[in-house]
CSV table of C-alpha atoms in Angstrom, one decimal:
chain,number,residue,atom,x,y,z
A,1,UNK,CA,184.0,71.2,46.3
A,2,UNK,CA,184.8,69.4,49.6
A,3,UNK,CA,182.4,67.0,51.5
A,4,UNK,CA,181.5,69.7,54.0
A,5,UNK,CA,180.3,72.0,51.3
A,6,UNK,CA,178.3,69.3,49.7
A,7,UNK,CA,176.6,68.5,53.0
A,8,UNK,CA,175.8,72.2,53.7
A,9,UNK,CA,174.5,72.7,50.1
A,10,UNK,CA,172.3,69.6,50.5
A,11,UNK,CA,170.9,71.0,53.7
A,12,UNK,CA,170.3,74.4,52.0
A,13,UNK,CA,168.5,72.7,49.1
A,14,UNK,CA,166.0,71.2,51.6
A,15,UNK,CA,164.8,74.8,52.4
A,16,UNK,CA,163.1,74.8,49.0
A,17,UNK,CA,160.1,72.5,49.3
A,18,UNK,CA,159.8,71.9,45.5
A,19,UNK,CA,163.5,70.8,45.1
A,20,UNK,CA,163.4,67.7,47.4
A,21,UNK,CA,163.3,65.4,44.4
A,22,UNK,CA,165.4,67.5,42.0
A,23,UNK,CA,168.9,66.6,40.7
A,24,UNK,CA,171.7,69.1,41.3
A,25,UNK,CA,174.9,68.8,39.3
A,26,UNK,CA,178.0,70.9,40.2
A,27,UNK,CA,180.4,71.1,37.3
A,28,UNK,CA,182.7,73.5,35.4
A,29,UNK,CA,181.8,71.9,32.0
A,30,UNK,CA,178.5,73.6,31.5
A,31,UNK,CA,177.0,77.0,32.2
A,32,UNK,CA,174.5,77.4,35.1
A,33,UNK,CA,171.0,76.4,34.0
A,34,UNK,CA,167.8,74.6,35.1
A,35,UNK,CA,164.9,72.7,33.7
A,36,UNK,CA,162.7,69.6,34.3
A,37,UNK,CA,163.9,69.1,37.9
A,38,UNK,CA,167.6,69.4,36.9
A,39,UNK,CA,169.8,72.2,38.3
A,40,UNK,CA,173.4,72.6,36.9
A,41,UNK,CA,175.7,74.8,39.0
A,42,UNK,CA,179.1,76.1,37.9
A,43,UNK,CA,181.8,74.5,39.9
A,44,UNK,CA,182.9,76.7,42.8
A,45,UNK,CA,184.8,76.3,46.1
A,46,UNK,CA,182.8,79.1,47.6
A,47,UNK,CA,179.6,77.8,49.2
A,48,UNK,CA,178.0,81.3,49.2
A,49,UNK,CA,178.5,81.6,45.4
A,50,UNK,CA,176.8,78.2,44.9
A,51,UNK,CA,173.9,79.2,47.1
A,52,UNK,CA,173.4,82.5,45.2
A,53,UNK,CA,173.6,80.6,41.9
A,54,UNK,CA,171.1,78.1,43.1
A,55,UNK,CA,168.8,80.8,44.4
A,56,UNK,CA,168.7,82.5,41.0
A,57,UNK,CA,168.2,79.3,39.1
A,58,UNK,CA,165.4,78.3,41.5
A,59,UNK,CA,163.4,81.5,41.1
A,60,UNK,CA,163.9,81.4,37.3
A,61,UNK,CA,162.6,77.8,37.3
A,62,UNK,CA,159.7,78.1,39.7
A,63,UNK,CA,158.5,81.7,39.0
A,64,UNK,CA,158.9,82.4,35.2
A,65,UNK,CA,157.6,85.8,34.2
A,66,UNK,CA,155.9,86.8,30.9
A,67,UNK,CA,157.4,90.3,30.8
A,68,UNK,CA,161.2,90.6,31.1
A,69,UNK,CA,160.7,94.1,32.7
A,70,UNK,CA,158.7,92.5,35.6
A,71,UNK,CA,161.0,89.5,36.0
A,72,UNK,CA,162.8,91.1,39.0
A,73,UNK,CA,159.6,90.5,41.0
A,74,UNK,CA,160.4,86.8,41.0
A,75,UNK,CA,162.9,87.5,43.7
A,76,UNK,CA,160.1,88.7,46.0
A,77,UNK,CA,158.6,85.2,45.8
A,78,UNK,CA,162.0,83.5,46.2
A,79,UNK,CA,162.6,85.5,49.4
A,80,UNK,CA,159.2,84.6,50.8
A,81,UNK,CA,160.0,80.9,50.2
A,82,UNK,CA,163.5,80.8,51.7
A,83,UNK,CA,163.9,84.0,53.6
A,84,UNK,CA,166.9,84.9,51.5
A,85,UNK,CA,168.1,88.4,50.5
A,86,UNK,CA,167.7,88.1,46.7
A,87,UNK,CA,167.3,91.2,44.5
A,88,UNK,CA,167.7,94.9,45.4
A,89,UNK,CA,166.3,97.4,47.9
A,90,UNK,CA,162.8,97.5,46.3
A,91,UNK,CA,162.5,93.7,46.6
A,92,UNK,CA,163.4,93.9,50.3
A,93,UNK,CA,160.8,96.7,50.8
A,94,UNK,CA,158.0,94.8,49.1
A,95,UNK,CA,158.8,91.6,51.0
A,96,UNK,CA,158.6,93.6,54.3
A,97,UNK,CA,155.2,95.1,53.3
A,98,UNK,CA,153.9,91.6,52.6
A,99,UNK,CA,155.2,90.1,55.8
A,100,UNK,CA,153.7,93.0,57.8
A,101,UNK,CA,150.3,92.8,56.3
A,102,UNK,CA,149.7,89.1,55.7
A,103,UNK,CA,149.4,86.1,58.0
A,104,UNK,CA,152.0,83.3,57.6
A,105,UNK,CA,149.3,81.0,56.2
A,106,UNK,CA,148.3,83.7,53.7
A,107,UNK,CA,152.0,84.1,52.5
A,108,UNK,CA,152.3,80.3,52.1
A,109,UNK,CA,149.0,80.1,50.1
A,110,UNK,CA,150.1,83.0,48.0
A,111,UNK,CA,153.5,81.4,47.1
A,112,UNK,CA,151.9,78.0,46.6
A,113,UNK,CA,149.4,79.4,44.1
A,114,UNK,CA,152.2,81.2,42.3
A,115,UNK,CA,154.2,77.9,42.0
A,116,UNK,CA,151.1,76.1,40.8
A,117,UNK,CA,150.4,78.6,38.0
A,118,UNK,CA,150.5,76.9,34.6
A,119,UNK,CA,151.1,80.3,32.8
A,120,UNK,CA,154.0,82.7,33.1
A,121,UNK,CA,153.5,85.2,35.9
A,122,UNK,CA,152.7,88.8,35.6
A,123,UNK,CA,152.3,91.7,38.1
A,124,UNK,CA,148.6,91.6,37.4
A,125,UNK,CA,148.3,87.8,38.0
A,126,UNK,CA,150.2,88.2,41.3
A,127,UNK,CA,147.7,90.8,42.4
A,128,UNK,CA,144.8,88.5,41.4
A,129,UNK,CA,146.4,85.7,43.5
A,130,UNK,CA,146.9,88.0,46.5
A,131,UNK,CA,143.3,89.1,46.1
A,132,UNK,CA,142.2,85.4,46.1
A,133,UNK,CA,144.2,84.6,49.2
A,134,UNK,CA,143.0,87.7,51.3
A,135,UNK,CA,139.6,88.2,49.8
A,136,UNK,CA,140.5,91.9,49.4
A,137,UNK,CA,141.4,93.7,46.2
A,138,UNK,CA,144.9,95.1,45.7
A,139,UNK,CA,147.1,96.5,42.9
A,140,UNK,CA,150.4,96.1,44.9
A,141,UNK,CA,152.5,94.3,42.2
A,142,UNK,CA,151.1,96.3,39.3
A,143,UNK,CA,151.8,99.6,41.1
A,144,UNK,CA,155.3,98.4,41.7
A,145,UNK,CA,155.9,96.7,38.3
A,146,UNK,CA,158.9,99.0,37.4
A,147,UNK,CA,161.9,98.3,39.5
A,148,UNK,CA,163.5,101.7,39.1
A,149,UNK,CA,160.5,103.6,40.6
A,150,UNK,CA,160.0,104.3,44.2
A,151,UNK,CA,158.2,101.6,46.1
A,152,UNK,CA,154.5,102.0,46.9
A,153,UNK,CA,153.0,100.6,50.0
A,154,UNK,CA,150.7,97.5,50.1
A,155,UNK,CA,147.1,98.3,50.8
A,156,UNK,CA,143.8,96.6,50.1
A,157,UNK,CA,140.7,98.4,48.8
A,158,UNK,CA,137.0,97.8,48.5
A,159,UNK,CA,135.7,96.8,45.1
A,160,UNK,CA,132.5,98.7,45.9
A,161,UNK,CA,131.9,102.0,44.1
A,162,UNK,CA,132.2,105.1,46.3
A,163,UNK,CA,129.3,107.5,46.0
A,164,UNK,CA,129.2,110.9,47.6
A,165,UNK,CA,126.0,113.1,47.4
A,166,UNK,CA,124.9,110.9,44.5
A,167,UNK,CA,128.2,111.3,42.5
A,168,UNK,CA,130.3,108.2,41.8
A,169,UNK,CA,134.0,108.8,42.6
A,170,UNK,CA,137.1,107.4,40.9
A,171,UNK,CA,138.7,106.7,44.3
A,172,UNK,CA,138.2,103.7,46.4
A,173,UNK,CA,137.9,103.0,50.1
A,174,UNK,CA,141.0,101.4,51.6
A,175,UNK,CA,141.1,98.8,54.4
A,176,UNK,CA,143.2,99.6,57.5
A,177,UNK,CA,142.8,96.9,60.0
A,178,UNK,CA,139.2,97.1,61.3
A,179,UNK,CA,138.4,100.5,59.8
A,180,UNK,CA,138.1,101.9,56.3
A,181,UNK,CA,139.8,104.9,55.0
A,182,UNK,CA,138.4,107.3,52.4
A,183,UNK,CA,140.2,109.5,49.8
A,184,UNK,CA,139.7,112.9,51.6
A,185,UNK,CA,140.1,115.3,48.7
A,186,UNK,CA,137.5,113.6,46.5
A,187,UNK,CA,135.1,113.1,49.3
A,188,UNK,CA,135.4,116.5,50.9
A,189,UNK,CA,135.0,118.4,47.7
A,190,UNK,CA,131.8,116.6,46.9
A,191,UNK,CA,130.6,117.5,50.4
A,192,UNK,CA,131.1,121.2,49.7
A,193,UNK,CA,134.5,121.7,51.2
A,194,UNK,CA,137.5,123.4,49.7
A,195,UNK,CA,140.6,121.2,50.0
A,196,UNK,CA,144.1,122.7,50.1
A,197,UNK,CA,147.7,121.8,51.1
A,198,UNK,CA,149.9,124.3,52.9
A,199,UNK,CA,153.7,124.7,52.7
A,200,UNK,CA,153.9,123.1,56.1
A,201,UNK,CA,152.3,120.0,54.7
A,202,UNK,CA,149.1,120.4,56.6
A,203,UNK,CA,145.7,119.8,55.0
A,204,UNK,CA,143.0,122.5,55.2
A,205,UNK,CA,139.2,121.9,54.7
A,206,UNK,CA,136.9,124.8,54.7
A,207,UNK,CA,133.2,125.3,53.8
A,208,UNK,CA,132.7,128.9,54.9
A,209,UNK,CA,131.4,127.9,58.3
A,210,UNK,CA,134.0,125.4,59.6
A,211,UNK,CA,137.7,125.3,58.8
A,212,UNK,CA,139.7,122.3,59.7
A,213,UNK,CA,143.5,122.0,59.6
A,214,UNK,CA,144.9,118.5,59.8
A,215,UNK,CA,148.5,117.3,60.0
A,216,UNK,CA,149.0,113.9,58.2
A,217,UNK,CA,149.7,111.0,60.5
A,218,UNK,CA,149.6,113.2,63.6
A,219,UNK,CA,147.2,113.0,66.6
A,220,UNK,CA,146.2,116.7,66.5
A,221,UNK,CA,143.9,118.9,64.4
A,222,UNK,CA,142.6,122.5,64.5
A,223,UNK,CA,138.9,123.4,64.2
A,224,UNK,CA,138.1,127.1,63.7
A,225,UNK,CA,141.4,128.2,65.4
A,226,UNK,CA,141.1,125.8,68.4
A,227,UNK,CA,143.7,123.0,68.8
A,228,UNK,CA,142.5,119.5,69.6
A,229,UNK,CA,144.4,116.4,70.6
A,230,UNK,CA,143.1,113.0,69.3
A,231,UNK,CA,143.5,109.5,70.5
A,232,UNK,CA,143.5,108.2,66.9
A,233,UNK,CA,144.9,109.8,63.7
A,234,UNK,CA,142.4,111.9,61.8
A,235,UNK,CA,144.1,111.7,58.4
A,236,UNK,CA,146.6,109.2,57.1
A,237,UNK,CA,149.0,109.2,54.1
A,238,UNK,CA,149.1,106.2,51.8
A,239,UNK,CA,151.3,106.4,48.7
A,240,UNK,CA,151.3,110.2,48.9
A,241,UNK,CA,147.4,110.3,49.0
A,242,UNK,CA,145.5,111.6,52.0
A,243,UNK,CA,142.8,109.4,53.6
A,244,UNK,CA,140.4,109.8,56.5
A,245,UNK,CA,139.0,106.9,58.6
A,246,UNK,CA,135.3,106.2,58.5
A,247,UNK,CA,134.8,107.1,62.2
A,248,UNK,CA,136.3,110.6,61.7
A,249,UNK,CA,134.2,111.3,58.6
A,250,UNK,CA,131.1,110.4,60.6
A,251,UNK,CA,131.9,112.2,63.8
A,252,UNK,CA,133.8,115.3,62.6
A,253,UNK,CA,132.6,115.9,59.0
A,254,UNK,CA,129.1,114.8,60.1
A,255,UNK,CA,128.2,112.3,57.3
A,256,UNK,CA,126.3,109.1,57.2
A,257,UNK,CA,127.9,105.9,55.6
A,258,UNK,CA,125.6,103.4,54.0
A,259,UNK,CA,126.7,100.2,52.3
A,260,UNK,CA,124.9,98.0,49.9
A,261,UNK,CA,126.1,95.1,47.7
A,262,UNK,CA,127.6,97.4,45.1
A,263,UNK,CA,128.3,100.8,46.7
A,264,UNK,CA,129.4,102.7,49.7
A,265,UNK,CA,127.2,105.8,50.0
A,266,UNK,CA,128.3,109.0,51.8
A,267,UNK,CA,126.0,111.9,52.5
A,268,UNK,CA,125.8,114.8,54.8
A,269,UNK,CA,123.6,114.3,57.9
């Protein structure tokens, strides 16, 4: 490897904050490996190959996983550290979700806590870390623990029980910026509505007096045959589930929302 490559590689290493005091050896005498602050790279004249090898050794060293089937998630952490394109499409999608939803300081705290972990990482432990950083509950990494499955979006939900007309639901309220979203099917059925999906992907709620037709993620709805335009979206889709914002539940479905330390209580006005 020529001097220019060594200089560029040295500059690249500085992008990893925990490697500033590590020893990197480039050789063709040993296989690539890392441990105890030592990184051995196979000799190569291609700087990009060396960088990729270093990236993989770094994430293996800094983010060890307990379950080999979840190990691919270590590339998400590596990308957050060094803004590199490690791993496949699902890694890229999950990194995008995290960058869109978290502040820079939250991302830094999340990665720092993962690095400081004294135990091998798991998808559940990453969710616990993300919850600790944001003070909001999520199952993002657990929901996406299998690399071959379609990615599920990042969302945070309330740990409070959801109670409708005195019945505790399985679903949870989801945070969406300053508002909360509620699982529409579960809530509506407990309020006496029939919930159905049409071939045109619209959602119909009917209680014999009022019939609503909603179009997911659209600024329109129909009430008893009359079309209405809306400034905000009445129903939203999150991971293939339909949710309604708190304000729409209160104003359109005519419910009251009460919160105590353990529950969110929904009842008809």
